């Protein structure tokens, strides 16, 4: 029996570094990255099915009606969402899928797919988080404070996640996430059926043959 | 706030290879191996406090009365047990403790210390398990069948554990156990308090200083 893949959700406050971690994770490992759908217009160079699935508002709303998203949100009049079918069929075929997603999105995914592996990326310190938000530039002092306060508040959501990974260095954070993936593949909750029930499992082999 | 160490319980049917795995694990990693107590007489070369703590029957029974063991058992008239105090104080000081223990013992430890990490070592196949039991030699056909049937039955206990690690090769099994230890150190259940409540935690830092 083919084992299902994992849904690994990388999430956390803005400025914690989840984007950098995800990029490094995908470069080094054999994960399947979910492509989001959106109703916003493609920017120059963006390819449909690679950067996003570009949908019309009507297509998107139809998919919402048919429960076609693991999660979706409306941001400044545009929809963004994670298509359910492609993710679930990748998982069923044994692939591990990575989702990089904000906290609100991650909590919605958890409702739809609680057996996912929910990893919260923490900044090494609040000072560092502030520095990272500043380093992104193009922020007024006011919007900086707003973003910073939001991030500060968002850290409370860590309790809804399975794992917390402090992003001191990308290498250390990667090592932890790779350890988490190895461990999750060994979790008895996930493999018990294969061990105990499967005809191909070791328990049903003939003793003497 | 100092984080507590983990209690890593390596267990499984006889012949699955837990001894070999534990030895390799301790050589490569900074774990603290718990020393068992026993009432049997020391063999030539065995050192008190290194191989075992050698206790009189009376001392052992007193410790049982005072709930001084994480688990204990009587085998052929001798007691064997895992001293509770030394294990718990190592954990409190932040050390990760490894226990190599049979299934009955592991289940008793789970009652006393449910926050332990319970890892079930599986043989790669029942054929391989039979071969390993045969390779140990000095078994009559009858005692071999008894041991084999016991191991076969014991595999059902996997569902009481957190993780199942198939012992294909010692290297692969080690890599999985090391991943499990990394992951368990990131589990939100374990670190939430440190993240959210600790005064030293990132959440209580002053925003601007």
CSV table of C-alpha atoms in Angstrom, one decimal:
chain,number,residue,atom,x,y,z
A,1,UNK,CA,0.0,0.0,0.0
A,2,UNK,CA,1.4,3.4,-1.0
A,3,UNK,CA,1.8,5.7,1.9
A,4,UNK,CA,0.2,9.1,1.6
A,5,UNK,CA,2.4,12.2,1.4
A,6,UNK,CA,2.5,14.9,4.0
A,7,UNK,CA,0.9,18.4,3.8
A,8,UNK,CA,3.6,20.6,5.4
A,9,UNK,CA,2.3,24.0,6.2
A,10,UNK,CA,5.0,26.7,6.7
A,11,UNK,CA,3.4,29.7,8.4
A,12,UNK,CA,4.1,32.5,10.8
A,13,UNK,CA,4.0,36.3,11.2
A,14,UNK,CA,5.2,38.5,8.4
A,15,UNK,CA,8.9,39.1,8.7
A,16,UNK,CA,9.7,35.8,10.4
A,17,UNK,CA,11.4,34.6,7.2
A,18,UNK,CA,9.0,31.8,6.0
A,19,UNK,CA,9.6,32.7,2.4
A,20,UNK,CA,13.3,32.3,2.6
A,21,UNK,CA,13.0,29.1,4.5
A,22,UNK,CA,10.5,27.6,2.0
A,23,UNK,CA,12.7,28.5,-1.0
A,24,UNK,CA,15.7,26.8,0.7
A,25,UNK,CA,13.6,23.8,1.6
A,26,UNK,CA,12.3,23.3,-1.9
A,27,UNK,CA,15.8,23.6,-3.4
A,28,UNK,CA,17.2,20.9,-1.2
A,29,UNK,CA,14.3,18.5,-0.9
A,30,UNK,CA,11.8,16.6,-3.1
A,31,UNK,CA,8.7,18.5,-2.2
A,32,UNK,CA,5.8,19.5,-4.3
A,33,UNK,CA,5.0,23.2,-4.0
A,34,UNK,CA,1.3,24.1,-4.3
A,35,UNK,CA,0.5,26.8,-6.9
A,36,UNK,CA,-2.1,29.3,-5.6
A,37,UNK,CA,-5.1,30.6,-7.6
A,38,UNK,CA,-5.9,34.3,-7.9
A,39,UNK,CA,-8.2,36.7,-9.7
A,40,UNK,CA,-5.6,39.5,-9.9
A,41,UNK,CA,-4.1,40.1,-13.3
A,42,UNK,CA,-0.8,38.5,-14.2
A,43,UNK,CA,2.3,40.7,-13.9
A,44,UNK,CA,4.9,40.9,-16.6
A,45,UNK,CA,6.7,37.5,-16.9
A,46,UNK,CA,4.2,35.6,-14.7
A,47,UNK,CA,3.0,32.3,-16.2
A,48,UNK,CA,-0.4,30.7,-15.6
A,49,UNK,CA,0.1,27.4,-13.7
A,50,UNK,CA,3.6,28.3,-12.6
A,51,UNK,CA,3.4,31.5,-10.6
A,52,UNK,CA,-0.4,31.4,-10.1
A,53,UNK,CA,-3.5,29.9,-11.7
A,54,UNK,CA,-5.1,33.0,-13.0
A,55,UNK,CA,-8.9,32.8,-12.8
A,56,UNK,CA,-11.7,35.1,-13.5
A,57,UNK,CA,-13.8,36.3,-10.6
A,58,UNK,CA,-16.6,34.1,-11.7
A,59,UNK,CA,-14.5,31.0,-12.0
A,60,UNK,CA,-13.0,31.7,-8.6
A,61,UNK,CA,-16.5,32.1,-7.0
A,62,UNK,CA,-17.7,28.9,-8.6
A,63,UNK,CA,-14.8,27.0,-7.1
A,64,UNK,CA,-15.6,28.5,-3.7
A,65,UNK,CA,-19.2,27.3,-4.1
A,66,UNK,CA,-17.9,23.8,-5.0
A,67,UNK,CA,-15.5,23.7,-2.0
A,68,UNK,CA,-12.6,23.7,-4.4
A,69,UNK,CA,-10.2,25.5,-2.0
A,70,UNK,CA,-8.3,24.4,1.1
A,71,UNK,CA,-8.5,28.1,2.0
A,72,UNK,CA,-9.0,31.4,0.3
A,73,UNK,CA,-9.1,35.1,1.1
A,74,UNK,CA,-10.1,38.3,-0.5
A,75,UNK,CA,-7.4,41.0,-0.3
A,76,UNK,CA,-8.0,44.5,-1.7
A,77,UNK,CA,-10.7,43.2,-4.0
A,78,UNK,CA,-8.8,40.2,-5.4
A,79,UNK,CA,-9.2,36.6,-4.4
A,80,UNK,CA,-6.3,34.3,-3.5
A,81,UNK,CA,-6.7,30.6,-2.7
A,82,UNK,CA,-5.1,27.2,-2.4
A,83,UNK,CA,-6.7,24.7,-4.9
A,84,UNK,CA,-7.9,21.6,-3.0
A,85,UNK,CA,-7.9,19.0,-5.8
A,86,UNK,CA,-4.3,19.4,-7.0
A,87,UNK,CA,-2.9,19.4,-3.4
A,88,UNK,CA,-4.9,16.3,-2.3
A,89,UNK,CA,-4.1,14.3,-5.4
A,90,UNK,CA,-0.4,15.0,-5.0
A,91,UNK,CA,-0.7,13.8,-1.4
A,92,UNK,CA,-2.6,10.7,-2.4
A,93,UNK,CA,0.1,9.8,-4.9
A,94,UNK,CA,2.7,9.9,-2.0
A,95,UNK,CA,4.2,13.3,-2.6
A,96,UNK,CA,4.9,15.7,0.3
A,97,UNK,CA,3.3,19.1,-0.4
A,98,UNK,CA,4.6,22.4,1.0
A,99,UNK,CA,2.3,25.3,1.5
A,100,UNK,CA,3.8,28.7,2.5
A,101,UNK,CA,0.9,30.7,3.9
A,102,UNK,CA,-0.1,33.4,6.4
A,103,UNK,CA,-1.6,32.5,9.7
A,104,UNK,CA,-5.2,33.1,8.8
A,105,UNK,CA,-4.8,30.8,5.8
A,106,UNK,CA,-3.0,28.2,7.8
A,107,UNK,CA,-5.8,28.0,10.4
A,108,UNK,CA,-8.4,27.5,7.6
A,109,UNK,CA,-6.3,24.7,6.1
A,110,UNK,CA,-6.2,23.1,9.5
A,111,UNK,CA,-10.0,23.0,9.6
A,112,UNK,CA,-10.1,21.3,6.1
A,113,UNK,CA,-7.1,19.1,6.6
A,114,UNK,CA,-6.2,18.7,10.3
A,115,UNK,CA,-3.8,15.8,9.5
A,116,UNK,CA,-1.4,18.4,8.0
A,117,UNK,CA,1.9,19.3,9.7
A,118,UNK,CA,1.6,22.8,10.9
A,119,UNK,CA,4.9,24.6,11.4
A,120,UNK,CA,5.1,28.1,12.9
A,121,UNK,CA,8.2,30.1,12.0
A,122,UNK,CA,9.3,32.4,14.8
A,123,UNK,CA,11.7,35.3,14.5
A,124,UNK,CA,14.8,34.8,16.7
A,125,UNK,CA,13.6,37.9,18.7
A,126,UNK,CA,11.1,40.7,18.4
A,127,UNK,CA,14.0,43.1,17.9
A,128,UNK,CA,15.1,41.0,14.9
A,129,UNK,CA,11.6,40.9,13.6
A,130,UNK,CA,11.4,44.7,13.7
A,131,UNK,CA,14.7,44.9,11.9
A,132,UNK,CA,13.5,42.6,9.2
A,133,UNK,CA,10.3,44.5,8.7
A,134,UNK,CA,12.4,47.8,8.5
A,135,UNK,CA,14.9,46.1,6.0
A,136,UNK,CA,12.1,45.5,3.6
A,137,UNK,CA,12.0,49.2,3.2
A,138,UNK,CA,9.2,51.3,1.7
A,139,UNK,CA,7.4,51.5,5.1
A,140,UNK,CA,6.3,54.6,6.8
A,141,UNK,CA,6.9,54.7,10.6
A,142,UNK,CA,3.2,54.3,11.0
A,143,UNK,CA,2.7,51.3,8.7
A,144,UNK,CA,5.8,49.8,10.3
A,145,UNK,CA,4.3,50.0,13.8
A,146,UNK,CA,1.0,48.5,12.4
A,147,UNK,CA,2.8,45.6,10.9
A,148,UNK,CA,5.0,45.1,13.9
A,149,UNK,CA,2.1,45.1,16.3
A,150,UNK,CA,0.2,42.7,14.1
A,151,UNK,CA,3.2,40.3,14.1
A,152,UNK,CA,3.6,40.7,17.8
A,153,UNK,CA,-0.1,39.7,18.3
A,154,UNK,CA,0.1,36.9,15.7
A,155,UNK,CA,2.7,35.0,17.7
A,156,UNK,CA,0.0,34.0,20.1
A,157,UNK,CA,-1.4,31.7,17.4
A,158,UNK,CA,1.6,29.4,17.8
A,159,UNK,CA,-0.5,27.3,20.2
A,160,UNK,CA,-2.7,26.2,17.2
A,161,UNK,CA,0.3,24.7,15.4
A,162,UNK,CA,2.1,21.4,15.8
A,163,UNK,CA,5.7,22.8,15.7
A,164,UNK,CA,7.5,26.0,16.4
A,165,UNK,CA,10.8,26.6,14.6
A,166,UNK,CA,12.9,29.6,15.6
A,167,UNK,CA,14.5,31.1,12.5
A,168,UNK,CA,17.9,32.0,13.9
A,169,UNK,CA,19.7,30.9,10.7
A,170,UNK,CA,18.1,29.4,7.6
A,171,UNK,CA,20.4,26.3,7.9
A,172,UNK,CA,19.3,25.6,11.5
A,173,UNK,CA,15.6,26.2,10.6
A,174,UNK,CA,15.9,23.8,7.6
A,175,UNK,CA,17.5,21.1,9.7
A,176,UNK,CA,14.6,21.3,12.1
A,177,UNK,CA,12.0,21.2,9.4
A,178,UNK,CA,13.7,18.2,7.8
A,179,UNK,CA,13.8,16.5,11.1
A,180,UNK,CA,10.0,17.2,11.6
A,181,UNK,CA,9.3,15.7,8.2
A,182,UNK,CA,11.3,12.6,9.0
A,183,UNK,CA,9.6,12.3,12.4
A,184,UNK,CA,6.1,12.8,11.0
A,185,UNK,CA,6.6,10.0,8.5
A,186,UNK,CA,7.3,7.7,11.5
A,187,UNK,CA,4.3,8.8,13.5
A,188,UNK,CA,2.3,5.8,14.6
A,189,UNK,CA,-0.9,7.7,13.9
A,190,UNK,CA,0.1,7.8,10.3
A,191,UNK,CA,1.7,4.4,9.7
A,192,UNK,CA,-0.2,2.1,12.1
A,193,UNK,CA,-2.6,1.0,9.4
A,194,UNK,CA,0.2,0.1,7.1
A,195,UNK,CA,1.9,-1.9,9.9
A,196,UNK,CA,-1.1,-3.7,11.3
A,197,UNK,CA,-3.7,-4.0,8.7
A,198,UNK,CA,-2.0,-4.1,5.3
A,199,UNK,CA,-1.8,-7.5,3.7
A,200,UNK,CA,1.6,-6.5,2.5
A,201,UNK,CA,2.6,-5.4,6.0
A,202,UNK,CA,5.2,-7.3,7.9
A,203,UNK,CA,2.6,-8.6,10.4
A,204,UNK,CA,0.8,-10.8,7.8
A,205,UNK,CA,3.8,-12.4,6.2
A,206,UNK,CA,3.9,-16.2,6.4
A,207,UNK,CA,6.1,-17.3,9.3
A,208,UNK,CA,7.7,-20.1,7.4
A,209,UNK,CA,8.0,-20.0,3.7
B,1,UNK,CA,14.1,29.4,31.4
B,2,UNK,CA,16.0,26.1,30.8
B,3,UNK,CA,14.1,23.7,28.7
B,4,UNK,CA,13.6,20.2,30.0
B,5,UNK,CA,15.3,17.3,28.3
B,6,UNK,CA,13.4,14.5,26.5
B,7,UNK,CA,12.9,11.0,27.8
B,8,UNK,CA,13.4,8.9,24.7
B,9,UNK,CA,12.2,5.4,25.1
B,10,UNK,CA,13.6,2.9,22.6
B,11,UNK,CA,11.5,-0.3,22.7
B,12,UNK,CA,10.2,-3.1,20.6
B,13,UNK,CA,10.1,-6.9,20.3
B,14,UNK,CA,13.2,-8.9,21.1
B,15,UNK,CA,15.2,-9.4,17.9
B,16,UNK,CA,14.1,-6.0,16.4
B,17,UNK,CA,17.6,-4.6,17.0
B,18,UNK,CA,16.9,-2.0,19.7
B,19,UNK,CA,20.2,-2.7,21.5
B,20,UNK,CA,22.3,-2.1,18.4
B,21,UNK,CA,20.4,1.1,17.6
B,22,UNK,CA,20.8,2.4,21.1
B,23,UNK,CA,24.5,1.8,21.2
B,24,UNK,CA,25.0,3.6,17.9
B,25,UNK,CA,22.7,6.4,19.0
B,26,UNK,CA,24.7,7.0,22.2
B,27,UNK,CA,28.0,6.9,20.4
B,28,UNK,CA,27.0,9.6,18.0
B,29,UNK,CA,24.8,11.9,20.2
B,30,UNK,CA,24.9,13.6,23.5
B,31,UNK,CA,22.4,11.5,25.4
B,32,UNK,CA,22.3,10.4,29.0
B,33,UNK,CA,21.8,6.6,29.3
B,34,UNK,CA,19.8,5.6,32.3
B,35,UNK,CA,21.5,2.9,34.5
B,36,UNK,CA,19.1,0.2,35.7
B,37,UNK,CA,19.0,-1.2,39.2
B,38,UNK,CA,18.9,-4.9,39.9
B,39,UNK,CA,19.0,-7.4,42.8
B,40,UNK,CA,20.9,-10.0,40.8
B,41,UNK,CA,24.6,-10.5,41.7
B,42,UNK,CA,27.2,-8.6,39.7
B,43,UNK,CA,29.0,-10.7,37.0
B,44,UNK,CA,32.8,-10.6,36.7
B,45,UNK,CA,33.8,-7.2,35.5
B,46,UNK,CA,30.5,-5.5,36.2
B,47,UNK,CA,30.8,-2.2,38.1
B,48,UNK,CA,28.1,-0.8,40.5
B,49,UNK,CA,26.7,2.4,39.0
B,50,UNK,CA,28.0,1.7,35.6
B,51,UNK,CA,26.5,-1.6,34.4
B,52,UNK,CA,23.8,-1.6,37.1
B,53,UNK,CA,23.0,-0.3,40.5
B,54,UNK,CA,23.3,-3.5,42.5
B,55,UNK,CA,20.8,-3.4,45.3
B,56,UNK,CA,19.7,-5.9,48.0
B,57,UNK,CA,16.2,-7.3,47.7
B,58,UNK,CA,15.2,-5.3,50.7
B,59,UNK,CA,16.6,-2.0,49.3
B,60,UNK,CA,14.8,-2.7,46.0
B,61,UNK,CA,11.5,-3.4,47.7
B,62,UNK,CA,11.8,-0.3,49.8
B,63,UNK,CA,12.3,1.7,46.7
B,64,UNK,CA,9.3,0.1,45.1
B,65,UNK,CA,7.3,1.2,48.2
B,66,UNK,CA,8.5,4.7,47.9
B,67,UNK,CA,7.6,4.9,44.2
B,68,UNK,CA,11.3,5.1,43.3
B,69,UNK,CA,11.1,3.4,39.9
B,70,UNK,CA,9.7,4.5,36.6
B,71,UNK,CA,9.1,0.8,36.0
B,72,UNK,CA,10.3,-2.5,37.5
B,73,UNK,CA,9.8,-6.2,36.9
B,74,UNK,CA,10.7,-9.4,38.5
B,75,UNK,CA,12.4,-11.9,36.2
B,76,UNK,CA,13.4,-15.4,37.5
B,77,UNK,CA,13.4,-14.2,41.1
B,78,UNK,CA,15.5,-11.1,40.5
B,79,UNK,CA,14.2,-7.5,40.3
B,80,UNK,CA,15.1,-5.1,37.6
B,81,UNK,CA,14.1,-1.5,37.5
B,82,UNK,CA,14.6,2.1,36.2
B,83,UNK,CA,15.4,4.5,39.0
B,84,UNK,CA,13.0,7.4,38.8
B,85,UNK,CA,15.1,10.2,40.6
B,86,UNK,CA,18.2,10.0,38.5
B,87,UNK,CA,16.2,10.0,35.3
B,88,UNK,CA,14.0,12.9,36.2
B,89,UNK,CA,16.8,15.1,37.6
B,90,UNK,CA,18.8,14.5,34.3
B,91,UNK,CA,15.7,15.6,32.4
B,92,UNK,CA,15.1,18.6,34.6
B,93,UNK,CA,18.7,19.7,34.0
B,94,UNK,CA,18.0,19.7,30.3
B,95,UNK,CA,19.7,16.4,29.4
B,96,UNK,CA,18.0,14.0,26.9
B,97,UNK,CA,17.7,10.6,28.5
B,98,UNK,CA,17.6,7.3,26.5
B,99,UNK,CA,15.9,4.2,27.9
B,100,UNK,CA,16.3,0.9,26.1
B,101,UNK,CA,13.5,-1.3,27.4
B,102,UNK,CA,11.2,-4.1,26.6
B,103,UNK,CA,7.5,-3.4,25.7
B,104,UNK,CA,6.0,-4.2,29.1
B,105,UNK,CA,8.5,-1.8,30.7
B,106,UNK,CA,7.9,0.9,28.2
B,107,UNK,CA,4.2,0.8,28.8
B,108,UNK,CA,4.7,1.2,32.5
B,109,UNK,CA,7.1,4.1,31.9
B,110,UNK,CA,4.3,5.7,29.7
B,111,UNK,CA,1.9,5.5,32.7
B,112,UNK,CA,4.4,7.3,35.0
B,113,UNK,CA,5.8,9.7,32.4
B,114,UNK,CA,3.4,10.1,29.4
B,115,UNK,CA,5.3,13.1,28.0
B,116,UNK,CA,8.2,10.7,27.1
B,117,UNK,CA,8.9,10.0,23.4
B,118,UNK,CA,8.0,6.4,22.8
B,119,UNK,CA,9.7,4.8,19.8
B,120,UNK,CA,8.9,1.3,18.6
B,121,UNK,CA,11.6,-0.5,16.7
B,122,UNK,CA,10.2,-2.8,14.0
B,123,UNK,CA,12.2,-5.5,12.3
B,124,UNK,CA,12.3,-5.0,8.5
B,125,UNK,CA,10.2,-8.2,8.1
B,126,UNK,CA,9.0,-11.2,10.1
B,127,UNK,CA,11.4,-13.4,8.1
B,128,UNK,CA,14.3,-11.1,9.1
B,129,UNK,CA,13.1,-11.1,12.8
B,130,UNK,CA,13.2,-15.0,12.7
B,131,UNK,CA,16.7,-14.9,11.2
B,132,UNK,CA,17.9,-12.5,13.9
B,133,UNK,CA,16.5,-14.7,16.7
B,134,UNK,CA,18.1,-17.8,15.1
B,135,UNK,CA,21.4,-15.9,14.7
B,136,UNK,CA,21.6,-15.3,18.4
B,137,UNK,CA,22.1,-19.1,18.6
B,138,UNK,CA,21.7,-21.3,21.7
B,139,UNK,CA,18.0,-21.6,21.0
B,140,UNK,CA,16.1,-24.9,20.8
B,141,UNK,CA,13.5,-25.1,18.0
B,142,UNK,CA,10.8,-24.9,20.6
B,143,UNK,CA,12.2,-21.9,22.5
B,144,UNK,CA,12.8,-20.2,19.1
B,145,UNK,CA,9.1,-20.7,18.2
B,146,UNK,CA,8.0,-19.3,21.6
B,147,UNK,CA,10.2,-16.2,21.2
B,148,UNK,CA,9.1,-15.7,17.7
B,149,UNK,CA,5.4,-16.0,18.4
B,150,UNK,CA,5.9,-13.6,21.4
B,151,UNK,CA,7.6,-11.0,19.1
B,152,UNK,CA,4.8,-11.5,16.5
B,153,UNK,CA,2.2,-10.8,19.1
B,154,UNK,CA,4.1,-7.9,20.6
B,155,UNK,CA,4.1,-5.9,17.3
B,156,UNK,CA,0.4,-5.1,18.1
B,157,UNK,CA,1.6,-2.9,20.9
B,158,UNK,CA,3.0,-0.4,18.3
B,159,UNK,CA,-0.3,1.5,18.6
B,160,UNK,CA,0.6,2.5,22.1
B,161,UNK,CA,3.7,4.3,20.9
B,162,UNK,CA,4.3,7.7,19.3
B,163,UNK,CA,6.7,6.6,16.6
B,164,UNK,CA,7.5,3.4,14.6
B,165,UNK,CA,10.9,3.0,13.1
B,166,UNK,CA,11.7,0.2,10.8
B,167,UNK,CA,15.2,-1.2,11.4
B,168,UNK,CA,16.2,-1.8,7.8
B,169,UNK,CA,19.7,-0.6,8.4
B,170,UNK,CA,21.1,0.9,11.6
B,171,UNK,CA,22.1,4.1,9.7
B,172,UNK,CA,18.6,4.7,8.4
B,173,UNK,CA,17.0,3.9,11.8
B,174,UNK,CA,19.4,6.3,13.5
B,175,UNK,CA,18.7,9.1,11.1
B,176,UNK,CA,15.0,8.7,11.8
B,177,UNK,CA,15.4,8.7,15.6
B,178,UNK,CA,17.6,11.8,15.3
B,179,UNK,CA,14.9,13.4,13.2
B,180,UNK,CA,12.3,12.5,15.9
B,181,UNK,CA,14.4,14.0,18.6
B,182,UNK,CA,14.8,17.3,16.6
B,183,UNK,CA,11.1,17.4,15.9
B,184,UNK,CA,10.1,16.7,19.5
B,185,UNK,CA,12.2,19.6,20.7
B,186,UNK,CA,10.1,21.8,18.3
B,187,UNK,CA,6.7,20.5,19.4
B,188,UNK,CA,4.5,23.3,20.4
B,189,UNK,CA,3.1,21.3,23.3
B,190,UNK,CA,6.7,21.3,24.8
B,191,UNK,CA,7.9,24.8,23.9
B,192,UNK,CA,4.6,26.9,24.1
B,193,UNK,CA,5.2,27.9,27.6
B,194,UNK,CA,8.7,29.1,26.9
B,195,UNK,CA,7.5,31.1,23.9
B,196,UNK,CA,4.4,32.6,25.4
B,197,UNK,CA,4.9,32.8,29.1
B,198,UNK,CA,8.5,33.1,29.9
B,199,UNK,CA,9.7,36.6,30.8
B,200,UNK,CA,12.9,35.8,28.8
B,201,UNK,CA,10.8,34.7,25.9
B,202,UNK,CA,10.7,36.7,22.7
B,203,UNK,CA,7.1,37.8,23.3
B,204,UNK,CA,7.9,39.9,26.4
B,205,UNK,CA,10.9,41.8,25.0
B,206,UNK,CA,10.5,45.5,25.0
B,207,UNK,CA,9.6,46.7,21.5
B,208,UNK,CA,11.9,49.6,21.5
B,209,UNK,CA,15.0,49.6,23.6
